[in-house]
Coordinates of C-alpha atoms in Angstrom, one line a residue:
M1 CA 96.9 180.9 6.9
A2 CA 98.7 178.0 8.7
A3 CA 96.2 176.3 10.8
T4 CA 96.8 176.0 14.5
D5 CA 97.2 173.1 17.3
E6 CA 93.7 174.5 19.0
N7 CA 91.9 174.4 14.9
L8 CA 93.9 171.0 14.6
Q9 CA 92.9 169.5 17.7
V10 CA 89.8 167.0 18.0
K11 CA 87.7 167.4 21.1
T12 CA 86.9 163.0 21.8
D13 CA 84.4 163.9 24.4
A14 CA 81.8 165.7 22.2
A15 CA 79.8 164.5 19.6
P16 CA 79.9 165.0 16.1
P17 CA 76.8 167.0 14.2
G18 CA 73.7 165.0 13.7
T19 CA 74.6 161.9 15.7
T20 CA 73.6 161.2 19.3
P21 CA 76.2 161.4 22.6
P22 CA 77.5 158.5 23.9
E23 CA 76.0 156.6 26.7
P24 CA 77.7 156.6 30.1
P25 CA 79.7 153.4 30.8
S26 CA 77.5 150.6 32.5
G27 CA 78.9 147.9 34.8
P28 CA 80.8 147.7 37.9
V29 CA 82.7 150.7 37.9
A30 CA 79.6 152.5 36.6
A31 CA 78.2 151.3 39.9
A32 CA 81.3 151.9 42.1
R33 CA 81.6 155.8 41.0
A34 CA 77.2 156.1 41.4
G35 CA 77.4 154.1 45.0
M36 CA 80.4 154.9 47.2
P37 CA 79.6 158.0 48.8
R38 CA 82.3 160.5 49.0
W39 CA 82.3 160.7 52.6
L40 CA 82.9 156.7 53.3
P41 CA 87.0 156.3 52.5
R42 CA 87.3 159.0 55.1
A43 CA 84.9 157.0 57.6
M44 CA 87.0 153.8 56.9
V45 CA 90.2 155.4 57.6
L46 CA 88.7 157.2 60.8
A47 CA 87.5 154.0 62.2
L48 CA 90.5 152.0 61.7
A49 CA 92.3 155.1 63.4
L50 CA 90.2 154.4 66.1
I51 CA 90.5 151.2 66.6
A52 CA 94.0 151.5 66.6
C53 CA 94.1 153.8 69.4
F54 CA 92.3 151.4 71.5
Q55 CA 93.9 148.8 70.9
L56 CA 97.1 150.8 71.7
G57 CA 95.8 152.5 75.0
S58 CA 94.3 148.6 75.8
W59 CA 97.9 147.4 75.8
A60 CA 99.2 150.3 77.6
F61 CA 96.8 150.1 80.2
H62 CA 97.3 146.6 81.0
Q63 CA 101.5 147.7 81.3
V64 CA 100.5 149.7 84.2
T65 CA 97.6 147.9 86.1
G66 CA 100.5 146.9 88.1
L67 CA 101.6 150.8 88.9
L68 CA 98.4 151.6 89.2
I69 CA 97.7 149.5 91.8
N70 CA 100.5 150.4 93.7
V71 CA 99.3 153.9 93.5
L72 CA 95.8 152.9 94.7
I73 CA 97.6 151.2 97.8
A74 CA 99.8 153.8 98.2
F75 CA 97.0 156.6 98.5
F76 CA 94.7 155.0 101.2
L77 CA 98.2 154.5 103.2
A78 CA 98.6 158.1 102.6
L79 CA 94.9 158.7 103.9
A80 CA 96.0 156.7 106.4
I81 CA 98.8 158.6 108.2
E82 CA 97.1 161.5 107.3
P83 CA 95.7 162.4 110.8
A84 CA 98.8 161.8 112.6
V85 CA 100.8 163.9 109.9
S86 CA 98.5 167.0 110.6
W87 CA 98.8 166.4 114.0
M88 CA 102.5 166.6 114.2
A89 CA 102.3 169.4 111.5
A90 CA 100.1 171.4 113.6
R91 CA 102.6 171.3 116.4
G92 CA 105.7 173.2 114.7
L93 CA 106.8 169.9 112.6
R94 CA 107.4 170.5 109.2
R95 CA 105.1 168.0 107.3
G96 CA 107.7 165.6 105.3
L97 CA 109.6 165.7 108.6
A98 CA 106.2 164.2 109.9
T99 CA 105.9 162.0 107.5
G100 CA 109.2 160.6 107.7
L101 CA 108.6 160.2 111.8
V102 CA 105.5 158.0 110.8
F103 CA 106.6 156.0 108.3
L104 CA 110.2 155.5 110.5
G105 CA 107.8 154.3 113.4
V106 CA 106.1 151.7 111.0
M107 CA 109.1 150.3 109.8
I108 CA 110.5 149.9 113.0
A109 CA 107.0 147.7 114.3
T110 CA 107.1 146.1 110.6
A111 CA 110.4 144.7 111.2
G112 CA 110.3 143.9 115.0
F113 CA 107.3 141.5 114.0
V114 CA 109.1 140.2 111.3
F115 CA 111.9 139.4 113.3
L116 CA 110.2 137.8 116.1
L117 CA 108.1 135.7 113.7
S118 CA 111.1 134.3 111.8
S119 CA 113.0 133.8 115.2
M120 CA 109.8 131.7 115.9
L121 CA 109.8 129.7 112.4
A122 CA 113.6 129.2 112.7
G123 CA 112.9 127.8 116.0
Q124 CA 110.2 125.0 115.4
V125 CA 112.2 124.6 112.8
V126 CA 115.3 123.5 114.1
D127 CA 113.0 121.4 116.8
M128 CA 112.2 119.5 113.7
V129 CA 114.8 118.7 112.5
E130 CA 116.6 117.9 116.0
D131 CA 113.3 115.8 116.5
F132 CA 113.1 114.3 113.1
P133 CA 115.2 110.7 114.0
K134 CA 112.7 110.0 117.2
Y135 CA 109.8 110.8 115.2
L136 CA 111.3 108.3 112.5
D137 CA 111.8 105.4 114.8
Q138 CA 108.4 106.1 116.5
L139 CA 106.6 105.8 112.6
I140 CA 109.1 102.6 112.3
S141 CA 108.4 100.9 115.4
W142 CA 104.6 101.8 114.9
V143 CA 104.9 100.2 111.1
N144 CA 106.7 97.2 112.0
T145 CA 103.9 96.2 115.3
T146 CA 101.2 96.9 112.8
F147 CA 102.3 95.1 109.9
H148 CA 104.7 92.9 111.5
T149 CA 107.8 94.1 108.7
D150 CA 111.4 94.2 109.9
L151 CA 112.8 97.3 108.9
S152 CA 115.1 100.2 109.9
R153 CA 115.7 103.7 110.1
V154 CA 119.3 103.0 108.1
E155 CA 117.1 101.3 105.6
V156 CA 114.4 103.8 105.5
Q157 CA 117.1 106.6 105.2
D158 CA 119.0 105.0 102.2
S159 CA 116.0 104.7 100.4
L160 CA 114.7 108.2 100.9
L161 CA 118.2 109.9 99.5
H162 CA 118.6 107.6 96.6
S163 CA 115.3 107.4 95.1
D164 CA 114.2 109.1 92.0
W165 CA 111.5 111.7 93.0
L166 CA 113.7 113.0 95.8
Q167 CA 116.8 114.1 93.0
K168 CA 113.8 115.4 90.8
Y169 CA 112.5 117.3 93.4
V170 CA 116.1 118.6 94.1
Q171 CA 116.7 119.5 90.5
N172 CA 113.0 120.9 90.5
S173 CA 114.0 123.3 93.6
A174 CA 117.2 124.4 91.8
T175 CA 115.8 125.4 89.0
G176 CA 113.0 127.2 90.9
V177 CA 115.8 129.3 92.8
L178 CA 116.2 131.7 90.3
D179 CA 111.9 132.2 89.9
V180 CA 111.9 132.7 93.7
S181 CA 114.8 135.4 93.9
G182 CA 112.9 137.5 90.7
Q183 CA 109.9 137.3 92.8
V184 CA 111.2 138.4 96.0
L185 CA 113.3 140.8 94.3
G186 CA 110.0 142.1 92.5
A187 CA 107.9 142.4 95.9
L188 CA 111.1 145.0 97.1
F189 CA 110.9 146.8 94.3
Q190 CA 106.8 146.9 94.4
L191 CA 107.5 147.8 98.2
L192 CA 109.7 150.5 97.5
T193 CA 107.4 152.1 95.1
I194 CA 104.3 152.2 97.5
T195 CA 105.9 153.4 100.2
L196 CA 107.5 156.4 98.1
F197 CA 104.5 157.2 96.5
S198 CA 102.7 156.9 99.9
F199 CA 105.3 159.8 101.7
Y200 CA 104.7 162.5 98.4
F201 CA 101.3 161.7 99.0
A202 CA 101.3 162.3 102.3
A203 CA 104.2 165.1 102.8
D204 CA 102.3 166.8 99.6
G205 CA 99.0 166.1 100.4
P206 CA 97.2 170.2 100.9
R207 CA 99.7 171.1 98.0
L208 CA 97.9 168.2 96.3
R209 CA 95.0 168.9 97.2
R210 CA 95.4 172.8 95.8
A211 CA 96.8 171.1 92.6
L212 CA 93.5 169.3 92.1
C213 CA 91.0 172.4 93.3
S214 CA 93.0 174.7 91.0
V215 CA 91.2 173.0 88.0
L216 CA 87.7 172.9 88.6
P217 CA 85.5 176.1 89.6
P218 CA 84.8 177.2 92.9
A219 CA 81.4 175.3 93.4
K220 CA 83.3 171.8 92.5
Q221 CA 86.6 172.6 94.7
A222 CA 84.5 172.5 98.1
E223 CA 82.4 169.1 97.5
V224 CA 86.3 168.1 96.0
V225 CA 88.0 169.1 99.6
R226 CA 84.8 167.8 101.9
A227 CA 85.1 164.7 100.2
W228 CA 89.2 164.2 100.8
E229 CA 88.2 165.1 104.6
I230 CA 86.0 162.3 104.5
A231 CA 88.5 159.9 103.0
V232 CA 91.0 161.1 105.2
D233 CA 89.0 160.3 108.6
K234 CA 87.3 157.2 107.2
T235 CA 90.4 156.0 106.4
G236 CA 92.6 157.0 109.4
G237 CA 89.2 155.7 111.8
Y238 CA 89.4 152.3 110.3
L239 CA 93.0 152.1 110.8
Y240 CA 93.6 153.3 114.3
S241 CA 90.2 151.2 115.8
R242 CA 91.9 148.0 114.1
G243 CA 95.1 149.0 115.7
L244 CA 93.6 149.6 119.3
M245 CA 91.5 146.5 119.1
A246 CA 94.8 144.5 117.8
L247 CA 96.2 145.5 120.9
I248 CA 93.3 144.9 123.1
S249 CA 93.5 141.4 121.5
G250 CA 96.8 141.0 121.6
I251 CA 97.5 141.6 124.8
A252 CA 94.5 139.0 126.1
H253 CA 96.4 136.2 124.1
Y254 CA 99.2 136.8 125.2
I255 CA 97.9 136.3 129.3
L256 CA 96.3 133.1 127.6
L257 CA 99.2 131.9 126.3
Q258 CA 101.4 133.0 128.7
A259 CA 99.3 131.4 131.5
L260 CA 99.3 127.7 129.6
G261 CA 103.0 128.1 129.1
V262 CA 103.0 128.0 125.3
P263 CA 106.3 129.1 123.8
Y264 CA 106.8 132.2 121.9
A265 CA 103.8 133.9 123.5
P266 CA 104.6 137.0 122.6
V267 CA 105.0 136.9 119.1
L268 CA 102.1 134.8 118.9
A269 CA 100.1 137.5 120.5
V270 CA 101.0 140.2 118.0
W271 CA 100.5 137.4 115.2
V272 CA 96.8 136.8 116.6
G273 CA 96.4 140.7 117.0
L274 CA 97.5 141.6 113.6
V275 CA 96.0 139.0 111.3
S276 CA 92.3 138.8 113.4
Q277 CA 91.9 142.7 112.8
F278 CA 93.5 143.2 109.4
I279 CA 92.1 140.4 107.8
P280 CA 88.4 140.9 107.9
T281 CA 85.3 138.0 108.6
I282 CA 87.4 135.0 108.5
G283 CA 91.0 136.9 110.1
T284 CA 89.9 135.8 113.9
Y285 CA 89.9 132.4 112.8
L286 CA 93.0 131.7 110.5
A287 CA 94.9 133.8 113.6
G288 CA 94.1 131.2 116.2
A289 CA 95.4 128.4 113.7
L290 CA 98.8 129.2 114.8
P291 CA 98.6 129.3 118.5
M292 CA 96.4 126.2 118.6
L293 CA 99.3 124.8 116.4
I294 CA 102.2 125.6 119.0
A295 CA 99.9 125.0 122.0
F296 CA 99.0 121.3 120.4
T297 CA 103.2 120.6 120.6
V298 CA 102.9 121.7 124.4
D299 CA 99.7 119.6 125.6
P300 CA 96.6 118.8 123.1
W301 CA 93.9 120.0 125.9
Y302 CA 96.2 123.6 125.8
A303 CA 94.7 123.7 122.1
L304 CA 91.2 123.1 123.0
W305 CA 91.6 125.9 125.8
V306 CA 93.2 128.1 122.8
L307 CA 90.0 127.2 120.5
I308 CA 87.5 128.1 123.4
F309 CA 89.1 131.3 124.1
V310 CA 89.4 132.5 120.1
V311 CA 85.6 131.8 120.2
V312 CA 84.8 133.5 123.1
Y313 CA 86.8 136.3 122.7
Q314 CA 85.4 137.1 119.4
Q315 CA 81.8 137.4 120.7
F316 CA 83.2 139.5 123.0
E317 CA 84.7 141.8 120.7
N318 CA 81.8 141.8 118.0
Y319 CA 79.4 142.5 120.5
M320 CA 80.8 144.5 123.3
L321 CA 84.5 146.0 122.1
Q322 CA 84.3 146.8 118.3
P323 CA 80.2 148.2 118.2
K324 CA 81.9 151.0 120.7
L325 CA 85.4 151.5 118.9
T326 CA 84.1 152.0 115.8
A327 CA 80.8 153.8 116.1
K328 CA 82.2 157.4 115.0
T329 CA 85.0 155.9 112.4
V330 CA 83.7 153.1 110.3
D331 CA 80.5 152.2 111.3
I332 CA 78.5 149.9 108.0
H333 CA 76.2 146.8 108.3
P334 CA 78.7 143.9 108.9
A335 CA 77.0 142.2 105.9
V336 CA 78.0 145.1 103.6
A337 CA 81.4 144.9 105.3
F338 CA 81.4 140.9 104.0
G339 CA 80.3 142.0 100.4
S340 CA 82.4 144.6 99.9
V341 CA 85.4 142.5 100.5
I342 CA 84.5 140.1 98.8
A343 CA 84.1 142.3 95.7
G344 CA 87.5 143.8 96.5
T345 CA 89.0 140.2 96.6
A346 CA 87.6 139.4 93.2
L347 CA 88.8 143.0 91.4
L348 CA 92.3 143.4 93.5
G349 CA 93.0 140.5 95.1
A350 CA 94.5 140.6 98.8
V351 CA 95.0 144.6 98.3
G352 CA 91.2 144.9 97.5
A353 CA 90.0 143.2 100.5
L354 CA 92.3 145.5 103.1
I355 CA 91.1 148.7 101.2
A356 CA 87.3 147.5 100.6
I357 CA 86.0 148.4 104.1
P358 CA 87.6 151.9 104.3
A359 CA 86.7 152.6 100.4
V360 CA 82.6 151.2 101.1
A361 CA 83.1 153.6 104.3
T362 CA 84.0 157.0 102.4
L363 CA 81.7 155.9 99.6
Q364 CA 78.5 155.3 102.2
A365 CA 79.5 159.0 104.3
F366 CA 79.8 160.8 101.5
L367 CA 76.3 159.5 99.4
G368 CA 75.1 160.1 103.2
A369 CA 75.9 163.8 103.1
Y370 CA 73.6 164.1 99.9
V371 CA 70.6 161.7 100.1
K372 CA 67.7 162.8 101.6
R373 CA 65.9 161.2 104.4
Y374 CA 62.5 161.3 105.5
D375 CA 60.6 159.9 109.1
V376 CA 59.2 156.4 108.6
T377 CA 55.3 156.3 108.9
D378 CA 54.0 154.4 111.9
D379 CA 52.7 151.4 110.1
P380 CA 53.3 148.0 111.7
R381 CA 54.3 146.6 107.9
A382 CA 57.2 149.2 108.1
R383 CA 58.4 148.6 112.0
G384 CA 57.7 145.2 111.9
P385 CA 56.4 143.5 115.1
R386 CA 57.0 144.2 118.6
R387 CA 58.5 142.0 121.3
R388 CA 56.5 140.9 123.7
G389 CA 57.5 139.9 127.0
G390 CA 58.9 143.1 128.6
A391 CA 62.4 144.7 128.6
P392 CA 65.4 142.8 126.8
L393 CA 67.4 140.2 128.8
L394 CA 70.2 142.2 129.1
A395 CA 68.4 145.5 130.8
R396 CA 66.8 143.3 132.9
M397 CA 70.0 141.9 134.1
R398 CA 71.0 145.4 134.8
R399 CA 68.0 146.3 136.6
A400 CA 68.7 143.3 138.9
L401 CA 72.2 144.0 139.8
R402 CA 71.4 147.9 140.2
G403 CA 68.9 147.2 142.8
P404 CA 65.4 148.4 143.5
N405 CA 67.1 151.8 145.0
H406 CA 69.0 152.4 142.5
P407 CA 67.9 156.1 141.0
D408 CA 67.0 154.9 137.6
A409 CA 65.2 152.1 138.7
E410 CA 62.0 153.3 138.6
S411 CA 62.2 155.5 135.3
A412 CA 63.8 152.1 133.9
A413 CA 60.2 150.7 135.3
D414 CA 58.1 153.1 133.7
A415 CA 59.7 153.0 130.7
E416 CA 58.9 149.0 130.7
A417 CA 55.5 149.7 131.4
R418 CA 54.9 152.1 128.8
E419 CA 56.4 149.5 126.5
A420 CA 53.9 147.0 127.7
G421 CA 50.9 149.3 127.1
A422 CA 52.0 150.1 123.6
T423 CA 52.1 146.6 122.7

């Protein structure tokens, strides 16, 4: 009987009879086989995939950061005009038409302000160019008198026109025209993006809220709607209160500038009103610098009067006007407002400075609805020292102006006596 392949095949892994089995391989290969878990290669691949996804997400986020900032600005603009759009929609207008009318009014006001400001600047530039020879003659005369030189305007002009630094400046300016044009086009595109997003957010506000609430449980839907309403009230209230204070400030400064005979009084008044109210904390002093400069060209004493008026009006606005107008809209502490502006500027630049105050006011109002407050104990360490010496000076002056026969005089005197007895 012929032998088959199975009978002739020798098993190499079996030990011959009467011998010991071969020892397992030793060395680095054996250590690698015995020490590496089976899940380690898969974990390494997963870690590399996570790192790659993180890098890709970080790169994508940095690429769309500009778009996200534009959407954030558009969202706050939509919240600001939401009360006006809702008021028009409640009286029968479609939300799209109402939003378009609001945007049309804002665009007309902005275009008018830019036109007036550019005309003022253009007039000042023309006056400076026309008076440049006179200023140059005065400067040359002063130099000749002081340093005993013999300069002439023709020589100075020729040396300036043929100087190397002027030629280099003209060349650099010519090469920078394309960069300026690109920046202008980018700013226009950014403005168009913000306008479109804010229009859609304002026109489709109810639909956007319903779409957001449709993916949340009923308990969370009420919280979202409540937060949205608080944001609309605070942002719209901030805008309208600032607009009203800008109007009052502009009228007051217009009366002063017109009385002094300062040129371009209307556009300077609009400049002071807008810059002083929509640039927090230091906007008043930045806005007053331009009227002071224009007034100085008329008479140096006029610039001093403008400075005094700016300082006095700022105190009136801080202590009398602003508390009454912002008591129900954006009632936050000045220190908190200043800190929020600094934080917003550090995060988003000028955009953060503009939206910091309404954002903090919204957050404060939203948290105030959930933070439980308790009565403060009657402890001198908690309430602080009481004032001694009777009622405040303002209250005493008010009672003195009313006279002793006023109906409230007796009750005020009793309150002062009770306060004196308590201390």
